[in-house]
Amino acid sequence: MKKILLLLGLVVSATAMAGVAEVRVGGDLSNRATFKDTDNTTWRINKDALKRGFEITGEYRTPVFNENLEMGGGIAYKYNKLSSKNLEGVSVKGLSSVPVYFTTRYNFKNDSEVTPYVKGNLGVAFNSGKIEAKGGASSVKFKFDSGIYYGIGAGIQYKNFVTDLSYNVNSLRTKLDVDLPGYKANSKFNTNHGALTLGVGYSFGL
């Protein structure tokens, strides 16, 4: 993780003289979170409990080799509400994520003012959130922590205005604590939270 952050810092420093700054806001069209238990069985967090979220993103990119290929870094804030409605004894703290990532974008330049593009992201996400169920002397708690962040996307830029569609996966490091009468256990595993997000933004040439 430290190496990724160091490399991101080097990329941003090396491209600080010229490039493009872009800001976007967006919302999830769909999202789901799955994990595997110790028996390698795949489980999914109930879609009624994990709500679609929103995100705010800032990126800085600079041309590499030619004007079509851009590389740089980005940071975002993303929030997905966790709901305990109709779940007695369950308390939740919404899933907050701050991805910090490298980004590479290829622009399909043409003679018009409309430029399609494709992109890829890779970095880390700093996460927080929990789900806890209590009943009498028993409790089960999921707590989410930082993990790898990656994704792909495509979009269209018209002049300085951007429409962006991306699918990103946040690999949440998850800690599970089980405390039952006569039985206690804890384990760690990854919860893969994938989201298809539609965003709009504005690009500033620097």
Coordinates of N, CA and C in Angstrom, one line a residue:
M1 N 0.8 -1.2 0.0 CA 0.0 0.0 0.0 C 0.9 1.3 0.0
K2 N 1.9 1.3 0.8 CA 2.8 2.4 0.9 C 3.5 2.7 -0.5
K3 N 3.9 1.5 -1.2 CA 4.5 1.7 -2.5 C 3.6 2.3 -3.5
I4 N 2.3 1.9 -3.4 CA 1.3 2.5 -4.4 C 1.1 4.0 -4.1
L5 N 1.0 4.4 -2.8 CA 0.9 5.8 -2.5 C 2.1 6.6 -3.0
L6 N 3.3 6.0 -2.8 CA 4.6 6.7 -3.2 C 4.6 6.9 -4.7
L7 N 4.2 5.8 -5.4 CA 4.2 5.9 -6.9 C 3.2 6.9 -7.3
L8 N 2.0 7.0 -6.7 CA 1.0 8.0 -7.0 C 1.6 9.4 -6.8
G9 N 2.3 9.6 -5.7 CA 2.9 10.9 -5.4 C 3.9 11.3 -6.5
L10 N 4.7 10.3 -6.9 CA 5.7 10.6 -8.0 C 5.0 11.0 -9.3
V11 N 3.9 10.3 -9.6 CA 3.2 10.6 -10.9 C 2.7 12.0 -10.8
V12 N 2.0 12.3 -9.7 CA 1.5 13.7 -9.6 C 2.5 14.7 -9.6
S13 N 3.7 14.5 -8.9 CA 4.8 15.5 -8.9 C 5.4 15.7 -10.3
A14 N 5.5 14.6 -11.0 CA 6.2 14.6 -12.3 C 5.3 15.3 -13.4
T15 N 4.0 15.3 -13.1 CA 3.1 15.9 -14.1 C 2.5 17.2 -13.7
A16 N 3.2 17.9 -12.7 CA 2.6 19.0 -12.0 C 2.7 20.3 -12.9
M17 N 3.4 20.2 -14.0 CA 3.7 21.4 -14.8 C 2.6 21.6 -15.8
A18 N 1.9 20.6 -16.3 CA 0.9 20.8 -17.4 C 0.0 19.6 -17.3
G19 N -1.3 19.8 -17.8 CA -2.2 18.7 -17.8 C -3.6 19.2 -17.7
V20 N -4.5 18.3 -17.3 CA -5.9 18.5 -17.2 C -6.4 18.1 -15.8
A21 N -7.1 19.0 -15.2 CA -7.8 18.7 -13.9 C -9.3 18.5 -14.2
E22 N -9.9 17.5 -13.6 CA -11.3 17.2 -13.9 C -12.0 16.9 -12.6
V23 N -13.2 17.4 -12.4 CA -14.0 17.1 -11.3 C -15.4 16.5 -11.8
R24 N -15.9 15.5 -11.0 CA -17.1 14.8 -11.4 C -17.9 14.5 -10.2
V25 N -19.2 14.5 -10.4 CA -20.1 14.0 -9.4 C -21.0 12.8 -10.0
G26 N -21.3 11.8 -9.3 CA -22.0 10.7 -9.9 C -22.8 9.9 -8.9
G27 N -23.6 9.0 -9.4 CA -24.4 8.1 -8.5 C -24.4 6.7 -9.1
D28 N -24.6 5.7 -8.2 CA -24.6 4.3 -8.7 C -25.9 4.0 -9.4
L29 N -25.7 3.3 -10.6 CA -26.8 2.7 -11.3 C -27.1 1.3 -10.6
S30 N -26.1 0.7 -10.2 CA -26.2 -0.6 -9.4 C -25.0 -0.9 -8.6
N31 N -25.1 -1.7 -7.6 CA -24.0 -2.1 -6.8 C -24.3 -3.4 -6.0
R32 N -23.2 -4.1 -5.7 CA -23.4 -5.3 -4.9 C -22.1 -5.6 -4.2
A33 N -22.2 -6.4 -3.1 CA -21.1 -6.7 -2.3 C -21.1 -8.2 -1.9
T34 N -20.1 -8.9 -2.2 CA -20.0 -10.4 -2.0 C -18.7 -10.7 -1.2
F35 N -18.8 -11.8 -0.5 CA -17.6 -12.4 0.2 C -17.7 -13.9 0.3
K36 N -16.6 -14.5 0.5 CA -16.5 -16.0 0.7 C -16.2 -16.3 2.1
D37 N -16.9 -17.3 2.7 CA -16.6 -17.7 4.1 C -15.5 -18.7 4.1
T38 N -15.2 -19.3 5.2 CA -14.1 -20.3 5.3 C -14.3 -21.6 4.6
D39 N -15.6 -21.8 4.2 CA -15.9 -23.0 3.5 C -15.9 -22.7 2.0
N40 N -15.5 -21.5 1.6 CA -15.4 -21.0 0.2 C -16.8 -20.9 -0.4
T41 N -17.8 -20.7 0.5 CA -19.2 -20.4 0.0 C -19.3 -18.9 -0.2
T42 N -19.9 -18.5 -1.3 CA -20.0 -17.1 -1.7 C -21.3 -16.5 -1.1
W43 N -21.2 -15.4 -0.3 CA -22.4 -14.8 0.3 C -22.5 -13.3 -0.3
R44 N -23.7 -12.8 -0.3 CA -24.0 -11.5 -0.8 C -24.7 -10.7 0.3
I45 N -24.2 -9.4 0.5 CA -24.9 -8.5 1.4 C -26.3 -8.2 0.8
N46 N -27.4 -8.3 1.5 CA -28.7 -8.1 1.0 C -28.8 -6.8 0.3
K47 N -29.4 -6.8 -0.9 CA -29.5 -5.5 -1.7 C -30.4 -4.5 -1.0
D48 N -31.3 -4.9 -0.1 CA -32.1 -4.0 0.6 C -31.3 -3.3 1.7
A49 N -30.2 -4.0 2.1 CA -29.4 -3.4 3.2 C -28.3 -2.5 2.7
L50 N -27.8 -2.8 1.5 CA -26.7 -2.0 0.9 C -27.3 -1.1 -0.2
K51 N -27.4 0.2 0.0 CA -28.1 1.1 -0.9 C -27.1 1.6 -2.0
R52 N -27.7 2.1 -3.1 CA -26.9 2.7 -4.1 C -26.4 4.1 -3.5
G53 N -25.1 4.4 -3.9 CA -24.5 5.6 -3.3 C -24.2 6.7 -4.3
F54 N -23.4 7.6 -3.8 CA -23.0 8.8 -4.6 C -21.5 8.9 -4.4
E55 N -20.8 9.6 -5.4 CA -19.4 9.9 -5.2 C -19.0 11.2 -5.8
I56 N -17.9 11.8 -5.3 CA -17.3 13.0 -5.8 C -15.9 12.7 -6.1
T57 N -15.5 13.1 -7.3 CA -14.1 12.7 -7.8 C -13.3 13.9 -8.3
G58 N -12.0 13.9 -8.1 CA -11.1 14.8 -8.7 C -9.9 14.1 -9.3
E59 N -9.6 14.4 -10.5 CA -8.4 13.8 -11.2 C -7.5 14.8 -11.8
Y60 N -6.2 14.5 -11.9 CA -5.3 15.3 -12.6 C -4.6 14.3 -13.6
R61 N -4.6 14.7 -14.9 CA -3.9 13.9 -15.9 C -3.1 14.7 -16.8
T62 N -2.1 14.1 -17.4 CA -1.2 14.8 -18.4 C -1.0 13.9 -19.6
P63 N -0.8 14.5 -20.8 CA -0.6 13.7 -22.0 C 0.8 12.9 -21.9
V64 N 0.8 11.7 -22.4 CA 2.0 10.9 -22.4 C 2.2 10.4 -23.8
F65 N 3.4 10.6 -24.4 CA 3.7 10.2 -25.7 C 3.0 11.0 -26.8
N66 N 1.7 11.1 -26.7 CA 0.9 11.9 -27.6 C -0.4 12.4 -26.9
E67 N -1.2 13.2 -27.6 CA -2.3 13.9 -27.0 C -3.5 12.9 -26.7
N68 N -3.4 11.7 -27.3 CA -4.5 10.8 -27.1 C -4.4 10.1 -25.7
L69 N -3.2 9.8 -25.3 CA -3.0 9.0 -24.0 C -2.7 9.9 -22.9
E70 N -3.4 9.8 -21.8 CA -3.2 10.6 -20.6 C -3.0 9.7 -19.4
M71 N -2.2 10.1 -18.5 CA -1.9 9.4 -17.3 C -1.9 10.3 -16.1
G72 N -2.3 9.9 -14.9 CA -2.3 10.7 -13.8 C -2.8 10.1 -12.5
G73 N -3.4 10.8 -11.7 CA -3.9 10.3 -10.4 C -5.2 10.9 -10.0
G74 N -5.9 10.3 -9.1 CA -7.2 10.7 -8.7 C -7.5 10.4 -7.3
I75 N -8.5 11.1 -6.7 CA -9.0 10.9 -5.4 C -10.5 11.1 -5.4
A76 N -11.2 10.3 -4.6 CA -12.7 10.4 -4.6 C -13.2 10.2 -3.2
Y77 N -14.5 10.6 -3.0 CA -15.2 10.2 -1.8 C -16.5 9.6 -2.2
K78 N -16.7 8.4 -1.7 CA -17.9 7.6 -2.1 C -18.6 7.1 -0.8
Y79 N -20.0 7.2 -0.8 CA -20.7 6.8 0.3 C -21.9 5.9 -0.1
N80 N -22.1 4.8 0.6 CA -23.2 3.9 0.4 C -23.9 3.7 1.7
K81 N -25.2 4.0 1.8 CA -25.9 3.8 3.0 C -26.1 2.3 3.3
L82 N -26.0 1.9 4.5 CA -26.3 0.6 5.0 C -27.6 0.7 5.8
S83 N -28.6 0.0 5.4 CA -29.9 0.1 6.1 C -30.2 -1.1 7.0
S84 N -30.7 -0.9 8.2 CA -31.1 -1.9 9.1 C -32.6 -2.0 9.2
K85 N -33.3 -1.4 8.3 CA -34.8 -1.4 8.3 C -35.3 -2.8 8.3
N86 N -36.3 -3.0 9.1 CA -37.0 -4.3 9.3 C -36.0 -5.4 9.8
L87 N -34.8 -5.0 10.3 CA -33.9 -6.0 10.8 C -33.7 -5.7 12.3
E88 N -34.5 -6.4 13.2 CA -34.5 -6.1 14.6 C -33.1 -6.5 15.2
G89 N -32.6 -5.6 16.0 CA -31.3 -5.8 16.7 C -30.1 -5.6 15.9
V90 N -30.3 -5.0 14.7 CA -29.1 -4.8 13.8 C -28.8 -3.3 13.8
S91 N -27.6 -2.9 14.0 CA -27.1 -1.5 13.9 C -26.1 -1.4 12.8
V92 N -26.0 -0.3 12.1 CA -25.1 -0.2 11.0 C -24.5 1.2 11.0
K93 N -23.3 1.3 10.3 CA -22.6 2.5 10.0 C -22.3 2.5 8.5
G94 N -22.8 3.5 7.8 CA -22.7 3.5 6.4 C -21.3 3.3 5.8
L95 N -21.2 2.8 4.6 CA -19.9 2.5 4.0 C -19.3 3.8 3.4
S96 N -18.3 4.3 4.0 CA -17.5 5.5 3.4 C -16.2 5.0 2.9
S97 N -15.9 5.5 1.7 CA -14.7 5.1 1.0 C -14.0 6.3 0.4
V98 N -12.6 6.3 0.5 CA -11.8 7.4 -0.1 C -10.8 6.7 -1.0
P99 N -11.1 6.4 -2.3 CA -10.1 5.8 -3.2 C -9.0 6.8 -3.6
V100 N -7.8 6.4 -3.6 CA -6.7 7.1 -4.2 C -6.0 6.2 -5.2
Y101 N -5.9 6.7 -6.4 CA -5.6 5.8 -7.5 C -4.8 6.4 -8.7
F102 N -4.1 5.6 -9.4 CA -3.6 5.9 -10.7 C -4.7 5.8 -11.7
T103 N -4.6 6.6 -12.8 CA -5.6 6.5 -13.8 C -4.9 6.6 -15.2
T104 N -5.3 5.9 -16.1 CA -4.9 6.0 -17.5 C -6.1 6.1 -18.4
R105 N -6.0 7.1 -19.3 CA -7.2 7.3 -20.2 C -6.7 7.5 -21.6
Y106 N -7.4 6.8 -22.6 CA -7.1 7.0 -24.0 C -8.3 7.7 -24.7
N107 N -8.0 8.8 -25.3 CA -9.0 9.7 -26.0 C -8.9 9.3 -27.5
F108 N -10.1 9.1 -28.0 CA -10.2 8.8 -29.5 C -10.5 10.2 -30.2
K109 N -9.4 10.9 -30.3 CA -9.5 12.2 -30.9 C -10.0 12.1 -32.4
N110 N -10.8 13.1 -32.8 CA -11.3 13.2 -34.1 C -11.6 14.7 -34.5
D111 N -12.2 14.9 -35.7 CA -12.4 16.2 -36.2 C -13.5 17.0 -35.5
S112 N -14.3 16.3 -34.7 CA -15.4 17.0 -34.0 C -15.1 17.4 -32.6
E113 N -16.0 18.1 -31.9 CA -15.8 18.5 -30.5 C -16.2 17.4 -29.5
V114 N -16.7 16.3 -30.0 CA -17.0 15.1 -29.2 C -15.9 14.1 -29.2
T115 N -15.4 13.8 -28.0 CA -14.3 12.9 -27.9 C -14.6 11.7 -27.0
P116 N -14.8 10.5 -27.6 CA -15.0 9.3 -26.7 C -13.7 8.9 -26.1
Y117 N -13.8 8.2 -25.0 CA -12.6 7.7 -24.3 C -12.8 6.4 -23.5
V118 N -11.7 5.7 -23.2 CA -11.8 4.6 -22.3 C -10.7 4.8 -21.3
K119 N -10.9 4.2 -20.1 CA -9.9 4.4 -19.0 C -9.8 3.2 -18.1
G120 N -8.8 3.2 -17.3 CA -8.6 2.2 -16.2 C -8.0 2.9 -15.0
N121 N -8.4 2.4 -13.8 CA -8.0 2.9 -12.5 C -7.4 1.7 -11.7
L122 N -6.4 2.1 -10.8 CA -5.8 1.1 -9.9 C -5.2 1.9 -8.7
G123 N -5.6 1.5 -7.5 CA -5.1 2.1 -6.3 C -5.5 1.5 -5.1
V124 N -5.7 2.3 -4.0 CA -6.2 1.8 -2.7 C -7.4 2.6 -2.3
A125 N -8.3 2.0 -1.5 CA -9.4 2.7 -0.9 C -9.3 2.6 0.6
F126 N -9.5 3.8 1.3 CA -9.5 3.8 2.7 C -11.0 3.8 3.1
N127 N -11.4 2.7 3.8 CA -12.8 2.5 4.1 C -13.2 2.5 5.5
S128 N -14.4 2.7 5.8 CA -15.0 2.6 7.1 C -16.5 2.2 7.0
G129 N -17.0 1.5 8.0 CA -18.3 1.1 8.0 C -18.5 -0.2 8.8
K130 N -19.7 -0.5 9.3 CA -19.9 -1.8 10.0 C -21.3 -2.2 10.0
I131 N -21.5 -3.5 10.3 CA -22.8 -4.1 10.5 C -22.7 -4.9 11.8
E132 N -23.6 -4.7 12.7 CA -23.6 -5.4 14.0 C -25.0 -5.8 14.4
A133 N -25.1 -7.1 14.7 CA -26.3 -7.7 15.2 C -26.2 -8.2 16.6
K134 N -27.1 -7.8 17.5 CA -27.0 -8.1 18.9 C -28.4 -8.7 19.3
G135 N -28.3 -9.7 20.1 CA -29.5 -10.3 20.7 C -29.1 -11.0 22.0
G136 N -29.5 -10.4 23.1 CA -29.2 -11.0 24.4 C -27.7 -11.0 24.6
A137 N -27.1 -12.2 24.9 CA -25.7 -12.3 25.1 C -24.9 -12.6 23.8
S138 N -25.6 -12.5 22.7 CA -24.9 -12.9 21.4 C -24.7 -11.6 20.6
S139 N -23.6 -11.6 19.8 CA -23.4 -10.5 18.8 C -22.6 -11.0 17.7
V140 N -22.8 -10.5 16.5 CA -22.0 -10.7 15.3 C -21.7 -9.4 14.7
K141 N -20.5 -9.1 14.4 CA -20.1 -7.8 13.9 C -19.2 -7.9 12.7
F142 N -19.5 -7.2 11.6 CA -18.7 -7.0 10.4 C -18.1 -5.6 10.5
K143 N -16.8 -5.4 10.3 CA -16.2 -4.1 10.3 C -15.3 -4.0 9.0
F144 N -15.5 -3.0 8.2 CA -14.8 -2.8 7.0 C -13.6 -1.9 7.1
D145 N -12.5 -2.3 6.4 CA -11.3 -1.5 6.4 C -10.8 -1.3 5.0
S146 N -9.5 -0.8 4.9 CA -9.0 -0.4 3.6 C -8.7 -1.6 2.7
G147 N -8.6 -1.4 1.4 CA -8.3 -2.5 0.5 C -7.9 -1.9 -0.9
I148 N -7.7 -2.9 -1.8 CA -7.3 -2.5 -3.2 C -8.6 -2.0 -3.9
Y149 N -8.3 -1.0 -4.8 CA -9.4 -0.4 -5.6 C -9.0 -0.5 -7.1
Y150 N -9.9 -0.9 -8.0 CA -9.6 -1.0 -9.4 C -10.9 -0.9 -10.2
G151 N -10.7 -0.5 -11.5 CA -11.9 -0.4 -12.3 C -11.6 0.0 -13.7
I152 N -12.6 0.0 -14.6 CA -12.6 0.4 -16.0 C -13.7 1.3 -16.3
G153 N -13.6 2.0 -17.3 CA -14.7 2.9 -17.7 C -14.6 3.5 -19.1
A154 N -15.6 4.2 -19.5 CA -15.7 4.8 -20.8 C -16.6 6.1 -20.7
G155 N -16.4 7.0 -21.6 CA -17.2 8.2 -21.5 C -17.1 9.0 -22.8
I156 N -17.7 10.2 -22.7 CA -17.7 11.1 -23.8 C -17.4 12.5 -23.3
Q157 N -16.5 13.2 -23.9 CA -16.2 14.6 -23.5 C -16.6 15.5 -24.7
Y158 N -17.5 16.5 -24.4 CA -17.9 17.5 -25.3 C -17.4 18.9 -24.9
K159 N -16.4 19.4 -25.6 CA -15.7 20.6 -25.2 C -15.1 20.3 -23.8
N160 N -15.6 21.0 -22.8 CA -15.0 20.7 -21.4 C -16.0 19.9 -20.5
F161 N -17.1 19.5 -21.1 CA -18.1 18.7 -20.3 C -17.9 17.2 -20.5
V162 N -18.1 16.5 -19.4 CA -17.8 15.1 -19.4 C -19.0 14.2 -18.9
T163 N -19.3 13.2 -19.6 CA -20.2 12.1 -19.2 C -19.4 10.8 -19.0
D164 N -19.4 10.2 -17.9 CA -18.5 9.1 -17.5 C -19.3 7.9 -17.0
L165 N -19.1 6.7 -17.5 CA -19.6 5.5 -17.0 C -18.5 4.6 -16.6
S166 N -18.5 4.1 -15.4 CA -17.4 3.3 -14.9 C -17.9 2.2 -14.0
Y167 N -17.1 1.1 -14.0 CA -17.4 0.0 -13.0 C -16.1 -0.2 -12.2
N168 N -16.3 0.1 -10.9 CA -15.1 0.0 -10.0 C -15.4 -1.0 -8.9
V169 N -14.3 -1.7 -8.5 CA -14.4 -2.7 -7.4 C -13.6 -2.2 -6.2
N170 N -14.2 -2.2 -5.0 CA -13.5 -1.8 -3.8 C -13.4 -3.1 -3.0
S171 N -12.1 -3.6 -2.8 CA -11.9 -4.9 -2.1 C -11.7 -4.6 -0.6
L172 N -12.9 -4.6 0.1 CA -12.9 -4.2 1.5 C -12.3 -5.3 2.4
R173 N -11.2 -4.9 3.1 CA -10.7 -5.8 4.1 C -11.7 -5.9 5.3
T174 N -12.3 -7.1 5.5 CA -13.4 -7.2 6.5 C -13.0 -8.0 7.7
K175 N -13.4 -7.6 8.9 CA -13.1 -8.3 10.1 C -14.5 -8.8 10.6
L176 N -14.6 -10.1 10.9 CA -15.8 -10.6 11.4 C -15.6 -11.1 12.9
D177 N -16.3 -10.6 13.8 CA -16.3 -11.1 15.2 C -17.6 -11.7 15.6
V178 N -17.5 -12.9 16.0 CA -18.7 -13.7 16.5 C -18.6 -14.0 18.0
D179 N -19.6 -13.6 18.7 CA -19.6 -13.8 20.2 C -20.9 -14.4 20.6
L180 N -20.9 -15.7 20.8 CA -22.1 -16.4 21.1 C -21.9 -17.1 22.5
P181 N -22.9 -17.5 23.2 CA -22.7 -18.2 24.5 C -22.0 -19.5 24.2
G182 N -20.8 -19.6 24.8 CA -20.0 -20.8 24.7 C -19.2 -20.9 23.4
Y183 N -19.2 -19.8 22.6 CA -18.5 -19.8 21.3 C -18.0 -18.4 20.9
K184 N -16.8 -18.3 20.6 CA -16.2 -17.0 20.1 C -15.3 -17.3 19.0
A185 N -15.4 -16.4 18.0 CA -14.5 -16.6 16.8 C -14.3 -15.3 16.1
N186 N -13.2 -15.1 15.4 CA -13.0 -14.0 14.6 C -12.2 -14.4 13.3
S187 N -12.4 -13.7 12.2 CA -11.8 -14.0 11.0 C -11.7 -12.7 10.2
K188 N -10.8 -12.8 9.2 CA -10.6 -11.6 8.2 C -10.7 -12.2 6.8
F189 N -11.3 -11.4 6.0 CA -11.5 -11.8 4.6 C -11.8 -10.5 3.7
N190 N -11.9 -10.7 2.4 CA -12.2 -9.5 1.6 C -13.7 -9.6 1.2
T191 N -14.3 -8.4 1.2 CA -15.6 -8.2 0.7 C -15.5 -7.4 -0.6
N192 N -15.9 -7.9 -1.7 CA -15.7 -7.2 -3.0 C -17.0 -6.4 -3.3
H193 N -16.9 -5.1 -3.2 CA -18.0 -4.2 -3.4 C -17.8 -3.6 -4.8
G194 N -18.7 -4.0 -5.7 CA -18.6 -3.5 -7.1 C -19.8 -2.5 -7.4
A195 N -19.5 -1.4 -8.1 CA -20.5 -0.4 -8.4 C -20.4 0.1 -9.8
L196 N -21.5 0.1 -10.5 CA -21.6 0.8 -11.8 C -22.1 2.2 -11.6
T197 N -21.2 3.1 -11.9 CA -21.5 4.5 -11.6 C -21.6 5.4 -12.8
L198 N -22.6 6.3 -12.9 CA -22.7 7.3 -14.0 C -22.4 8.6 -13.4
G199 N -21.5 9.3 -14.0 CA -21.1 10.6 -13.5 C -21.0 11.7 -14.6
V200 N -21.1 12.9 -14.2 CA -21.0 14.1 -15.1 C -19.9 15.0 -14.4
G201 N -19.2 15.7 -15.3 CA -18.2 16.6 -14.7 C -17.7 17.7 -15.7
Y202 N -16.6 18.3 -15.3 CA -16.1 19.4 -16.1 C -14.6 19.3 -16.0
S203 N -13.9 19.5 -17.2 CA -12.5 19.3 -17.4 C -11.9 20.7 -17.6
F204 N -10.8 21.0 -16.7 CA -10.1 22.2 -16.8 C -8.7 22.0 -17.4
G205 N -8.5 22.6 -18.6 CA -7.1 22.5 -19.2 C -6.2 23.4 -18.4
L206 N -5.0 22.9 -18.0 CA -4.1 23.7 -17.2 C -2.8 24.0 -18.0

